[in-house]
CSV table of C-alpha atoms and ligand atoms in Angstrom, one decimal:
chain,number,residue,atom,x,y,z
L,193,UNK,CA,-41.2,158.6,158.9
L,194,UNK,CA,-40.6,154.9,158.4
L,195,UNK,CA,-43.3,153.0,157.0
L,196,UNK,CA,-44.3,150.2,159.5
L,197,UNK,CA,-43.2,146.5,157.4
L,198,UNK,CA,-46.0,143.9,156.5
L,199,UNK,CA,-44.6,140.5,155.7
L,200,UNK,CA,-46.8,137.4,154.6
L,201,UNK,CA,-47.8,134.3,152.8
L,202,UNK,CA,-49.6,131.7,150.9
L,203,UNK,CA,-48.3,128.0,150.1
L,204,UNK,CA,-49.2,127.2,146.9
L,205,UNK,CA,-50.7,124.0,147.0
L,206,UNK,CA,-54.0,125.0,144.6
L,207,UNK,CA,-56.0,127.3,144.0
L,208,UNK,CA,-56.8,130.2,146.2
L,209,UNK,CA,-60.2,130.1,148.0
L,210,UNK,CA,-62.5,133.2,149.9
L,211,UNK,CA,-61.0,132.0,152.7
L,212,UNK,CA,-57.7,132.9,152.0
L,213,UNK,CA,-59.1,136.4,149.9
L,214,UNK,CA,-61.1,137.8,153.4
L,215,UNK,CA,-58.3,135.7,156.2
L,216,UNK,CA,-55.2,137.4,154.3
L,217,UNK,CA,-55.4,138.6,151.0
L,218,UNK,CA,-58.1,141.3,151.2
L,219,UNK,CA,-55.8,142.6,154.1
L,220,UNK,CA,-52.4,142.5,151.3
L,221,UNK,CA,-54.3,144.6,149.0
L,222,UNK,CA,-55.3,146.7,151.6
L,223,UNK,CA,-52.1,147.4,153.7
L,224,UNK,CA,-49.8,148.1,150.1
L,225,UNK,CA,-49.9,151.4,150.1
L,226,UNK,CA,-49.5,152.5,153.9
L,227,UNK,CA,-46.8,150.0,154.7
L,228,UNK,CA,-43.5,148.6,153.5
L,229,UNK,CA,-45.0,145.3,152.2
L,230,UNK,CA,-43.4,141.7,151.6
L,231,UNK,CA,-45.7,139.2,150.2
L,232,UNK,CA,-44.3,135.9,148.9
L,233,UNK,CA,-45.5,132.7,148.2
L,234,UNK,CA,-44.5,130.1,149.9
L,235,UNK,CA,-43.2,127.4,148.0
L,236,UNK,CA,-40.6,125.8,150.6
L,237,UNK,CA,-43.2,125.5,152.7
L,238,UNK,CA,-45.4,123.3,150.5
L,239,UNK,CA,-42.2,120.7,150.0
L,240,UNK,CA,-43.7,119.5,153.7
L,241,UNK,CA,-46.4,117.1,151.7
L,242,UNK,CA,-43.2,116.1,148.9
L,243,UNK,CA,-45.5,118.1,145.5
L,244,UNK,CA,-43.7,116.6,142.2
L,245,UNK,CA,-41.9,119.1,140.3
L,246,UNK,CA,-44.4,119.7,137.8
L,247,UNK,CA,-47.1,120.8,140.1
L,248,UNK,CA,-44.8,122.7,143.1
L,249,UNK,CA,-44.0,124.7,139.6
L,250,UNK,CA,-47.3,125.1,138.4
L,251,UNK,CA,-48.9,125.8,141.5
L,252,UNK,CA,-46.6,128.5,142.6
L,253,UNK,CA,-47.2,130.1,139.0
L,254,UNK,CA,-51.2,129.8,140.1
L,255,UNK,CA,-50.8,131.6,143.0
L,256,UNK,CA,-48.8,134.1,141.8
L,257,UNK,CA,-51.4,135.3,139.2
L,258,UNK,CA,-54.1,135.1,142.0
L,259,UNK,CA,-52.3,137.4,143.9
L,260,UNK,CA,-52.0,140.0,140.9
L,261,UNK,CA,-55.3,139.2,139.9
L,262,UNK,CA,-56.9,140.0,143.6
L,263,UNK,CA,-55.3,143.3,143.6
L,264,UNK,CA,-51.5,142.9,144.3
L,265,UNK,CA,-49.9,145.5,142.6
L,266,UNK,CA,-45.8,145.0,142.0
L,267,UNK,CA,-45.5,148.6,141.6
L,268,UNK,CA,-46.7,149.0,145.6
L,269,UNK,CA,-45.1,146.3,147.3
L,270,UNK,CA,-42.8,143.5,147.1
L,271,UNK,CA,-43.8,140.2,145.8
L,272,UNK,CA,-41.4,137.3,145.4
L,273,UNK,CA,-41.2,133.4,145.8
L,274,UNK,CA,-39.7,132.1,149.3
L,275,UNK,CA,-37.4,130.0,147.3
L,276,UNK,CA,-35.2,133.3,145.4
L,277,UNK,CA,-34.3,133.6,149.2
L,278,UNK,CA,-32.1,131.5,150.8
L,279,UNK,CA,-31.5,133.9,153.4
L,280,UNK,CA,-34.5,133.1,154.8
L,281,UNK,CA,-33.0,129.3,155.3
L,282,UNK,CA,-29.8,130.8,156.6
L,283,UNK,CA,-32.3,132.5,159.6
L,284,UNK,CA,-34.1,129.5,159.9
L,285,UNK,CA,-31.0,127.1,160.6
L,286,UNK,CA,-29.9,130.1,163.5
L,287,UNK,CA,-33.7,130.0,164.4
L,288,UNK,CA,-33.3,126.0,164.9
L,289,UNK,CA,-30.7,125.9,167.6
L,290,UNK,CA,-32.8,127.6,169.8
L,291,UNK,CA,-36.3,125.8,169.2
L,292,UNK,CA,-37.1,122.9,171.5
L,293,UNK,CA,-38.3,119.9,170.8
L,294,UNK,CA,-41.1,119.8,173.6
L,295,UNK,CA,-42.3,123.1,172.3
L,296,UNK,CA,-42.3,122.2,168.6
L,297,UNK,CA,-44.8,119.4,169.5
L,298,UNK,CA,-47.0,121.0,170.9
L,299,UNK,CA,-47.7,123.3,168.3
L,300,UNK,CA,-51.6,122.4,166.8
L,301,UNK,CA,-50.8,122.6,163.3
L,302,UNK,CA,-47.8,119.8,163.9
L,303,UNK,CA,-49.9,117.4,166.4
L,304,UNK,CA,-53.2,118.3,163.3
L,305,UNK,CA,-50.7,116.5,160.6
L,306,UNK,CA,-49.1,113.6,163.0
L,307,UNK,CA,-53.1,112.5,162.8
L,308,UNK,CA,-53.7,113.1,159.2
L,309,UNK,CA,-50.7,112.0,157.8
L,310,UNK,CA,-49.0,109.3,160.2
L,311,UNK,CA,-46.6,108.3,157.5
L,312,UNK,CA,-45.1,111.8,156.8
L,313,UNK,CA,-44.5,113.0,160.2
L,314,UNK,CA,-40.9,115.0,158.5
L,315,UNK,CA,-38.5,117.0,160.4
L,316,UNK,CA,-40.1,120.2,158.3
L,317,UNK,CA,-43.3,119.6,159.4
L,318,UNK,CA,-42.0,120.2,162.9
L,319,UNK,CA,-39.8,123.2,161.6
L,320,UNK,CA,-42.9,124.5,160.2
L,321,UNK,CA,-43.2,127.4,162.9
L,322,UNK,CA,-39.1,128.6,162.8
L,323,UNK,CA,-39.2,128.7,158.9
L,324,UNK,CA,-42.5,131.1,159.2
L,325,UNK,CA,-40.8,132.8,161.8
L,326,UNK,CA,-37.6,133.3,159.4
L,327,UNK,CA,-39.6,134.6,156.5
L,328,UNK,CA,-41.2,136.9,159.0
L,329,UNK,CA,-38.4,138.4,160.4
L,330,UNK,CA,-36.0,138.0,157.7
L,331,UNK,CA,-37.6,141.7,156.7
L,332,UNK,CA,-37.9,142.5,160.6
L,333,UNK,CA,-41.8,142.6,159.9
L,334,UNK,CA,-44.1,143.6,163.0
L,335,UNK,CA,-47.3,143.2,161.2
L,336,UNK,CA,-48.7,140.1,159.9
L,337,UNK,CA,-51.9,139.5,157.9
L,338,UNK,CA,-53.3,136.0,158.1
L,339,UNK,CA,-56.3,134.5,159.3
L,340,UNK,CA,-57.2,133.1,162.8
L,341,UNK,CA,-55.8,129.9,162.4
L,342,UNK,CA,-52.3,130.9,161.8
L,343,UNK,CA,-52.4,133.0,165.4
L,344,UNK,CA,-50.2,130.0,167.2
L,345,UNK,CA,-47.7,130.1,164.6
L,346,UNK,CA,-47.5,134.2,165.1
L,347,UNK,CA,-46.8,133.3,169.0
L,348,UNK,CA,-44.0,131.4,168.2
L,349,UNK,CA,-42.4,134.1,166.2
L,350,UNK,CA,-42.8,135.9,169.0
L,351,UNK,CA,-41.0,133.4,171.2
L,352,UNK,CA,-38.3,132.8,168.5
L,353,UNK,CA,-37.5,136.2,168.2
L,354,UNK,CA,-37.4,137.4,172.1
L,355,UNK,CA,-35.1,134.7,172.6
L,356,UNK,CA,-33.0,135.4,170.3
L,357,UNK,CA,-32.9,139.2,171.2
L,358,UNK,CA,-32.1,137.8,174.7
L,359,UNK,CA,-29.7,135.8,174.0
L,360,UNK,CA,-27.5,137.8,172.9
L,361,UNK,CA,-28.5,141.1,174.7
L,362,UNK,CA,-29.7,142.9,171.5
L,363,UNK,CA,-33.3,144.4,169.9
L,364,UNK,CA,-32.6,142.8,166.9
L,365,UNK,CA,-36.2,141.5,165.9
L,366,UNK,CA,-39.2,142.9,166.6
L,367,UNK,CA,-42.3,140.8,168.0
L,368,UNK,CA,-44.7,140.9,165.2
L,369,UNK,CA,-48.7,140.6,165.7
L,370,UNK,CA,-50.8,138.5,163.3
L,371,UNK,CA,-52.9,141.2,161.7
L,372,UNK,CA,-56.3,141.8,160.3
L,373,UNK,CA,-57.3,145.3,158.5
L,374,UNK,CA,-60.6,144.9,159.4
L,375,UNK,CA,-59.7,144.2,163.4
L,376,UNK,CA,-60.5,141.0,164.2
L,377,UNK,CA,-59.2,138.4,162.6
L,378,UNK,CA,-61.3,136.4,160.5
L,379,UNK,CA,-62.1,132.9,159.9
L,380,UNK,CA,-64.5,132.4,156.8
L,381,UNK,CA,-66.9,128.9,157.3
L,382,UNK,CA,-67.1,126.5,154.7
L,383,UNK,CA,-69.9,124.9,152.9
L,384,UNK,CA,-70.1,121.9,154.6
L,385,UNK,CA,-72.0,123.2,157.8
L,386,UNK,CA,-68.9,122.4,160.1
L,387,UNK,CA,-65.1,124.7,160.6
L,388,UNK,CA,-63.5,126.7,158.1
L,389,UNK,CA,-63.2,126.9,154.2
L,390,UNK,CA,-60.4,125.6,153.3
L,391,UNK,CA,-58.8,123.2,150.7
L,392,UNK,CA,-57.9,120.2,152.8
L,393,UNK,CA,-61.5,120.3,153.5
L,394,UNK,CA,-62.7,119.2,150.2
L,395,UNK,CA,-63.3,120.7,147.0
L,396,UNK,CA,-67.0,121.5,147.5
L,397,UNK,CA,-66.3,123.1,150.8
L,398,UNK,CA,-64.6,125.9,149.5
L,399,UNK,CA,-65.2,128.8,146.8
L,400,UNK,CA,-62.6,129.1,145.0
L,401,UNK,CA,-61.4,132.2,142.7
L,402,UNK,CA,-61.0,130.2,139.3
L,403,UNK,CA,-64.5,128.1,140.1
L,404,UNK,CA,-66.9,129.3,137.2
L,405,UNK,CA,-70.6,130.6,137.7
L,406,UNK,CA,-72.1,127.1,137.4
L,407,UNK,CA,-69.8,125.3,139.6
L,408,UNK,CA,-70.5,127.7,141.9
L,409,UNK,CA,-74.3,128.0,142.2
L,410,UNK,CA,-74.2,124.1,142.4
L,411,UNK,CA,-71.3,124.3,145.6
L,412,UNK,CA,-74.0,126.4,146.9
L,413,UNK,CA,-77.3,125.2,146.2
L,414,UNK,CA,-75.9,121.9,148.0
L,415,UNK,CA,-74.6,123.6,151.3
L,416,UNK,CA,-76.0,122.3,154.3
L,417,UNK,CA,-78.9,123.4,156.2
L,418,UNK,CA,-81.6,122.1,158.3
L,419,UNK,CA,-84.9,121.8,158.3
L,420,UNK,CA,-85.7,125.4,159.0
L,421,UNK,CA,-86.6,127.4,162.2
L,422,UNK,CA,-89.5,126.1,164.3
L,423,UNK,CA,-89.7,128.9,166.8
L,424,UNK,CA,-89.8,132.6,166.6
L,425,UNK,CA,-86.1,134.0,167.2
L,426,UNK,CA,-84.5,131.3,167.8
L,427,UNK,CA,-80.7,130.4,168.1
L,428,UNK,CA,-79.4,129.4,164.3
L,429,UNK,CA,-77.8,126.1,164.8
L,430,UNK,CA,-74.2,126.2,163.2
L,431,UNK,CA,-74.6,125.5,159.4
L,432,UNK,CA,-77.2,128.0,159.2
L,433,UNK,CA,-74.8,130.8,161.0
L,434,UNK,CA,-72.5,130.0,158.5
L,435,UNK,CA,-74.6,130.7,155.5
L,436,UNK,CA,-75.6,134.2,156.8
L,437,UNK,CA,-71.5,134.6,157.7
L,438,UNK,CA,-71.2,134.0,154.2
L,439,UNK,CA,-73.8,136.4,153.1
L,440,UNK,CA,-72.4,139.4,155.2
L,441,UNK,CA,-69.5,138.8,153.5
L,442,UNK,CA,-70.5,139.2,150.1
L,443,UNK,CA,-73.8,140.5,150.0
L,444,UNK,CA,-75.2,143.9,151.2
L,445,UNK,CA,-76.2,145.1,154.7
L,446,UNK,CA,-80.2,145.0,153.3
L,447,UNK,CA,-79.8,141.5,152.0
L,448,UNK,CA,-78.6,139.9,155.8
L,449,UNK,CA,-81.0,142.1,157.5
L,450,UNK,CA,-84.2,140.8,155.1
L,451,UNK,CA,-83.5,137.2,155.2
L,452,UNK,CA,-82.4,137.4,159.3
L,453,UNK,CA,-85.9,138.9,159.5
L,454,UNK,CA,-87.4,135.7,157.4
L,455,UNK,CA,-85.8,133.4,159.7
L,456,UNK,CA,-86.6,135.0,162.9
L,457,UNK,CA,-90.1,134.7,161.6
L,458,UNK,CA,-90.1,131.2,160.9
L,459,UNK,CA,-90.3,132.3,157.2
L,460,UNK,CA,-87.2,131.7,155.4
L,461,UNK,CA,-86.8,129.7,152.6
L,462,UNK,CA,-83.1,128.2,152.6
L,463,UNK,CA,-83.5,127.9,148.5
L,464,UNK,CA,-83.7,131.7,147.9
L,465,UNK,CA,-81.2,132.6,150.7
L,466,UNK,CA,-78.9,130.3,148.3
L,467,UNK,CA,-79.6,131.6,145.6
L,468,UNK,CA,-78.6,135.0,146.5
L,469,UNK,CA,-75.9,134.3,148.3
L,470,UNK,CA,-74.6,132.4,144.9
L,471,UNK,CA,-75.2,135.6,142.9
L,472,UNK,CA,-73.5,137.3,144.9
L,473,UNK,CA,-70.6,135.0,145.0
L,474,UNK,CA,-70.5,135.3,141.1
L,475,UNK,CA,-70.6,138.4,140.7
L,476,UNK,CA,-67.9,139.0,143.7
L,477,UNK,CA,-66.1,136.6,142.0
L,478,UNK,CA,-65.8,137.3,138.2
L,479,UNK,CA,-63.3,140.0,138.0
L,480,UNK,CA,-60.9,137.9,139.5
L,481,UNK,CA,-61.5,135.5,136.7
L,482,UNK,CA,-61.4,137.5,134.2
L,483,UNK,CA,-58.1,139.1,135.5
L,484,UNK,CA,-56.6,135.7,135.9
L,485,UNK,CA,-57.7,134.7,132.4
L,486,UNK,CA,-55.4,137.5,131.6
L,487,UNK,CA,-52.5,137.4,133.2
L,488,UNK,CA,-51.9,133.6,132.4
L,489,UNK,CA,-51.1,134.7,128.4
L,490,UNK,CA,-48.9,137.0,129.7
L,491,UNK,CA,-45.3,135.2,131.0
L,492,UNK,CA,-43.4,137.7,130.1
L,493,UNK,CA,-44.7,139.7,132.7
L,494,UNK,CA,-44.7,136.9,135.1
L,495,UNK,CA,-41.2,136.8,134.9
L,496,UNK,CA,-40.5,140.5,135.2
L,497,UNK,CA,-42.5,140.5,138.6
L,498,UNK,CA,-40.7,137.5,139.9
L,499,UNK,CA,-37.3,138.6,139.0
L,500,UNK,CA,-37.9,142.5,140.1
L,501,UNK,CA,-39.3,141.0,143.4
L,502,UNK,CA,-36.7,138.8,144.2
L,503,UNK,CA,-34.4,141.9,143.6
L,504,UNK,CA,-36.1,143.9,146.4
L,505,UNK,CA,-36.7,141.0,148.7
L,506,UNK,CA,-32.8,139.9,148.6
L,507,UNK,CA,-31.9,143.1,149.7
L,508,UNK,CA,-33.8,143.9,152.7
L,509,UNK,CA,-33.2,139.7,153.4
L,510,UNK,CA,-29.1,140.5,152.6
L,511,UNK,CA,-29.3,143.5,155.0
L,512,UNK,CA,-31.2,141.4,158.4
L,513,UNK,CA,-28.4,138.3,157.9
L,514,UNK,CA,-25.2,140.4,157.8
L,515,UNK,CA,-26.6,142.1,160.9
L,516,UNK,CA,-27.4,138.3,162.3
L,517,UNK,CA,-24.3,136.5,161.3
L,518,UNK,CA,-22.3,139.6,163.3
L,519,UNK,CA,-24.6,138.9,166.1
L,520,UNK,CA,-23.7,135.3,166.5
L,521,UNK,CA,-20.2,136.0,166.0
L,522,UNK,CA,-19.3,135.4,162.1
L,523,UNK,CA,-17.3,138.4,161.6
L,524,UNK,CA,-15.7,138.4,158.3
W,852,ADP,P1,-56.0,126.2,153.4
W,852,ADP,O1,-56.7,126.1,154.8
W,852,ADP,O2,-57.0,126.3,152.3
W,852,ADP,O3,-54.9,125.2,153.2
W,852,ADP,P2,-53.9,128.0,154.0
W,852,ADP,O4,-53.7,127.2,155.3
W,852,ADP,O5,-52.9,127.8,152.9
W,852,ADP,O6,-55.3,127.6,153.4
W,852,ADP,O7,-54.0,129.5,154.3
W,852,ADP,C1,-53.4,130.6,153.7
W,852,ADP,C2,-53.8,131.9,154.4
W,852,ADP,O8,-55.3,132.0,154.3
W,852,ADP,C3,-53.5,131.9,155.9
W,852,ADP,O9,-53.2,133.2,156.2
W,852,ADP,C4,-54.8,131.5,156.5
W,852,ADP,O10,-54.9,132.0,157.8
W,852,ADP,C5,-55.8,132.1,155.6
W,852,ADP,N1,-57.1,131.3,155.6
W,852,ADP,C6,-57.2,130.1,155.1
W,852,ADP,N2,-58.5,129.6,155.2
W,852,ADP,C7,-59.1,130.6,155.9
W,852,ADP,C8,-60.5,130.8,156.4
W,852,ADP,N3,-61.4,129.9,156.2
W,852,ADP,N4,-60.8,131.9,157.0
W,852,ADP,C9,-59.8,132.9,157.2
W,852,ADP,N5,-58.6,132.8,156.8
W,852,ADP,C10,-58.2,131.7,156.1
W,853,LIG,N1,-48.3,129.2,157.5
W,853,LIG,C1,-49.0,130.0,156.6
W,853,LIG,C2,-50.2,129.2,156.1
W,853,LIG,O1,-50.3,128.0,156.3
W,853,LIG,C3,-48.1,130.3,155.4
W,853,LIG,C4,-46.9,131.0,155.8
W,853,LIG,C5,-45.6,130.6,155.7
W,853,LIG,C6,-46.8,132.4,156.3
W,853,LIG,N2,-44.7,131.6,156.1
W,853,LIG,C7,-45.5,132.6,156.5
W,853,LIG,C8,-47.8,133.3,156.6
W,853,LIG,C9,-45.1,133.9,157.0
W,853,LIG,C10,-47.4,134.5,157.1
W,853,LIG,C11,-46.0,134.8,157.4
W,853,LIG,O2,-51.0,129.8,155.4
């Protein structure tokens, strides 16, 4: 039987956060064996915010060891940079003629960056959505790990893809579903007390996987709280929630159930809650700094899992745009 194909990815534009590990990359590591995976990192994507050479380079090095690092293995699946495959820009520019401008705009992560970045509204930014669509369906992927914010962008793969299949009377692509191992999909909170972790958010909003034990206690021991419960069970207001969010995620079952207790007894004491929950964070943490501590020395075997990815990812990509271009009409 075929195996059902997985296709995501990360931009590189820093370091990689929990966020990112439970939204998508827990669901990679997970999915490599039962599936025919394509992970990639996204590095034409990140050109939207114009990175200088240097750092689109060394950011897309980062992420690549963080996604070896968090359990990736090159042996089980594909991994490769969006930029080894130009196919995927070939799709893209097909993709284009049939995206409208009306519906472009109206996309939330376009109208999020007209107001944060008035003086960079680019042409990619509103392209953003038929570009993820081409790396999606440039493998004819039907499953999609990401995290809940990304569930728009999944839609308008949908969209591109239907109309492209009914346009010219064909099943080409499939209609892939953003995706979550776990079933729902996830959105972790950040430190802060308000929306998700993430880096735009701030460096001390987010635990990141090459933060060290210190750094991380202190992001933690300075989230925000409130001045504690007054009234037996009562509602937690949102900052709170998102602590004990935080602690399911990396602490045990016993350790959420004892300090919910505390608070629904008026008891808690936010100190030791943080303090557990940084431990915890360490501890989930450290093998992933250790491995990337690791796998930086070793280039050569950087570039042996960029150039053997690239290999496998150009020829599922070479197979999806000769079966395009015929579509279309480009018979050689
Ligand atoms: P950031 O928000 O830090 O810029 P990206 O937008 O690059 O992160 O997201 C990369 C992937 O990680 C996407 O699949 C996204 O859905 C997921 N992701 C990012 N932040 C979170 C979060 N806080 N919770 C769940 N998933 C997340
Ligand atoms: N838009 C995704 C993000 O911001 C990154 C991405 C680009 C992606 N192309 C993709 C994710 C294809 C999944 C599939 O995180």
């Amino acid at each position: 039987m075929n195996k059902e194909i997985v296709c995501s990815g990360i931009r590189p534009t820093g370091n990689l956060h929990l966020g990112n590990y439970f939204g998508a990359l827990r669901n990679f590591v997970k999915m490599q064996d039962e599936c025919d995976c394509y992970f990639f990192i996204a590095d034409y994507h990140s050109l939207t915010t114009h990175p200088t050479p240097d750092n689109l380079y060394r950011n897309a090095r980062q992420i690549l060891i963080q996604y070896l690092a968090a359990g990736l293995d090159p042996e089980r699946c594909t991994i490769y940079l969006q930029s080894d495959l130009p196919e995927t820009i070939e799709l893209y520019l097909f993709f284009n003629m049939n995206a409208y401008l009306g519906e472009l705009e109206r996309v939330t992560s376009f109208k999020d960056k007209v107001r944060q970045q008035p003086n960079n509204v680019n042409a990619g930014l509103l392209t953003y959505p038929t570009l993820m669509a081409a790396d999606i369906l440039i493998h004819k992927a039907s499953k999609v790990p990401v995290g809940k914010d990304q569930e728009q962008h999944l839609e308008m793969t949908r969209t591109f893809a239907q109309r492209f299949n009914n346009m010219y009377k064909c099943d080409v692509f499939p209609l892939p579903q953003a995706y979550n191992f776990g079933s729902e999909l996830v959105k972790v909170p950040g430190l802060d007390g308000s929306g998700k972790m993430g880096k735009s958010e701030g460096e001390q909003n987010a635990i990141f996987f090459t933060d060290e034990p210190a750094v991380i206690r202190k992001k933690i021991m300075r989230a925000k709280t409130d001045s504690g419960p007054t009234e037996m069970n009562q509602t937690k207001p949102v900052e709170i929630e998102n602590l004990f969010t935080l602690l399911k995620i990396v602490s045990s079952a016993d350790a959420v159930a004892y300090y919910d207790d505390l608070y629904n007894r008026c008891q808690i004491r936010y100190g030791d809650l943080k303090k557990q929950l940084a431990e915890d964070m360490v501890n989930f943490t450290q093998p992933f700094r250790e491995r990337i501590e690791e796998l930086s020395k070793d280039e050569q075997y950087l570039v042996r899992v960029m150039d053997r990815g690239k290999e496998k990812a150009r020829e599922s990509a070479r197979k999806t745009i000769t079966e395009v271009r015929h579509i279309i009409g480009y018979r050689n």
